[in-house]
Amino acid sequence: MAIEKQQQGEQSPLVFDASVLSHQTQIPKQFIWPDEEKPLPNLRELPVPLLDLNGFLAHDAAATNKAAKLVGEACEKHGFFLVVNHGVDAKLLADAHKCMDHFFDLPLAEKQRAQRKVGEHCGYASSFTGRFSSKLPWKETLSFRFSAEENEADIVRGYFKSTMGEDFEHLGRVYQHYCKAMSRLSLGIMELLGMSLGVGRDYFRDFFEENDSIMRLNYYPPCQKPDQTLGTGPHCDPTSLTILHQDQVGGLQVFADNEWWSISPVADAFVVNIGDTFMALSNGRYKSCLHRAVVNSQSPRKSLAFFLSPKRDRVVSPPNQLVNPTVPRIYPDFTWPKLLEFTQKHYRADMNTLDAFSSWIQGHAAASRS
């Protein structure tokens, strides 16, 4: 298992300042990826299933069954689908993008008020310069926690106010509403996933009802050598479900049927994909899919990503209906914070995260017994 060590701080890490680096004709060597991992031009478009939630939201039984079937087919094949007629307010979406523009347009020193601390998953990160020394992603991110528990109803607004100051309370309000909308949409999709797996529409909805999730704003600045780097390296999301809204620039790529494909933006659609935690919940029936993001030399690209995760004390274990003598358990029981800790402190998320984590957690269990 290739555990990637964090930098020990012997030298000052490189600072990723998009306002400077986006104009440089030679990019720092830390951002240059190996030849076999560099992006390829002119990829074919992945035929992603289009999930229309109109009938589901209107409680139409036939439309709901059809939607569940479509979701199941997509998740057994590659784990990606598009969602339209989702009920998310268009103005809220527009406001969320405007607030993202506002944040990433700030001077670096202002953004660094929310600087992510080593080993933590929330805060502002300019690439992974403080964590890794090679194959750095060409991006900036701002990540923050959302909780669907009633006693944490104001957690996002509170985060922006306490971290960035009173002037950013408006951003906090917008993203509080946006996260609530994403949580609602996620729970609806979980109903369809439960139906498609034959465990009933309430099973996974109930499991994620009080979700403890992550919201991330992604900014990929222009790069004068886009063929040498990646905005995000190849990885499977360690979370349960990702709901992504892209701007119109494009750059998302998916690995399916042994090749890379592109997924072009659809203005009113969300891109949804399965993550490792749900792969474990489905006992391997549904796949978390390898994907990455590429950059270009002309336009910045931005996206909003909501990562659904279970409540922290929930044990991730597949329902009994998905385990039998011919389909035994594949992954050990775990809690989401344990997998999150693994990806933040011990392992750089890739296509093997869940297998590596399973070996790690089983090794710890064996050591504690001996």
PDB file of N, CA and C in Angstrom, residues 50 74 127 275 367:
ATOM      1  N   LEU A  50     -29.382  10.660 -18.238  1.00  0.00           N
ATOM      2  CA  LEU A  50     -30.047  11.877 -17.773  1.00  0.00           C
ATOM      3  C   LEU A  50     -31.217  11.490 -16.875  1.00  0.00           C
ATOM      4  N   ALA A  74     -26.824   3.088 -14.150  1.00  0.00           N
ATOM      5  CA  ALA A  74     -25.674   3.993 -14.203  1.00  0.00           C
ATOM      6  C   ALA A  74     -24.642   3.629 -13.135  1.00  0.00           C
ATOM      7  N   SER A 127      -3.831  24.890  -3.946  1.00  0.00           N
ATOM      8  CA  SER A 127      -3.276  23.605  -4.339  1.00  0.00           C
ATOM      9  C   SER A 127      -3.062  22.782  -3.063  1.00  0.00           C
ATOM     10  N   GLY A 275     -19.505   7.695  -4.365  1.00  0.00           N
ATOM     11  CA  GLY A 275     -18.195   7.730  -3.726  1.00  0.00           C
ATOM     12  C   GLY A 275     -17.899   6.430  -2.996  1.00  0.00           C
ATOM     13  N   ALA A 367      -3.698  -5.484  15.137  1.00  0.00           N
ATOM     14  CA  ALA A 367      -2.662  -5.051  16.073  1.00  0.00           C
ATOM     15  C   ALA A 367      -3.249  -4.850  17.476  1.00  0.00           C
TER      16      ALA A 367
END
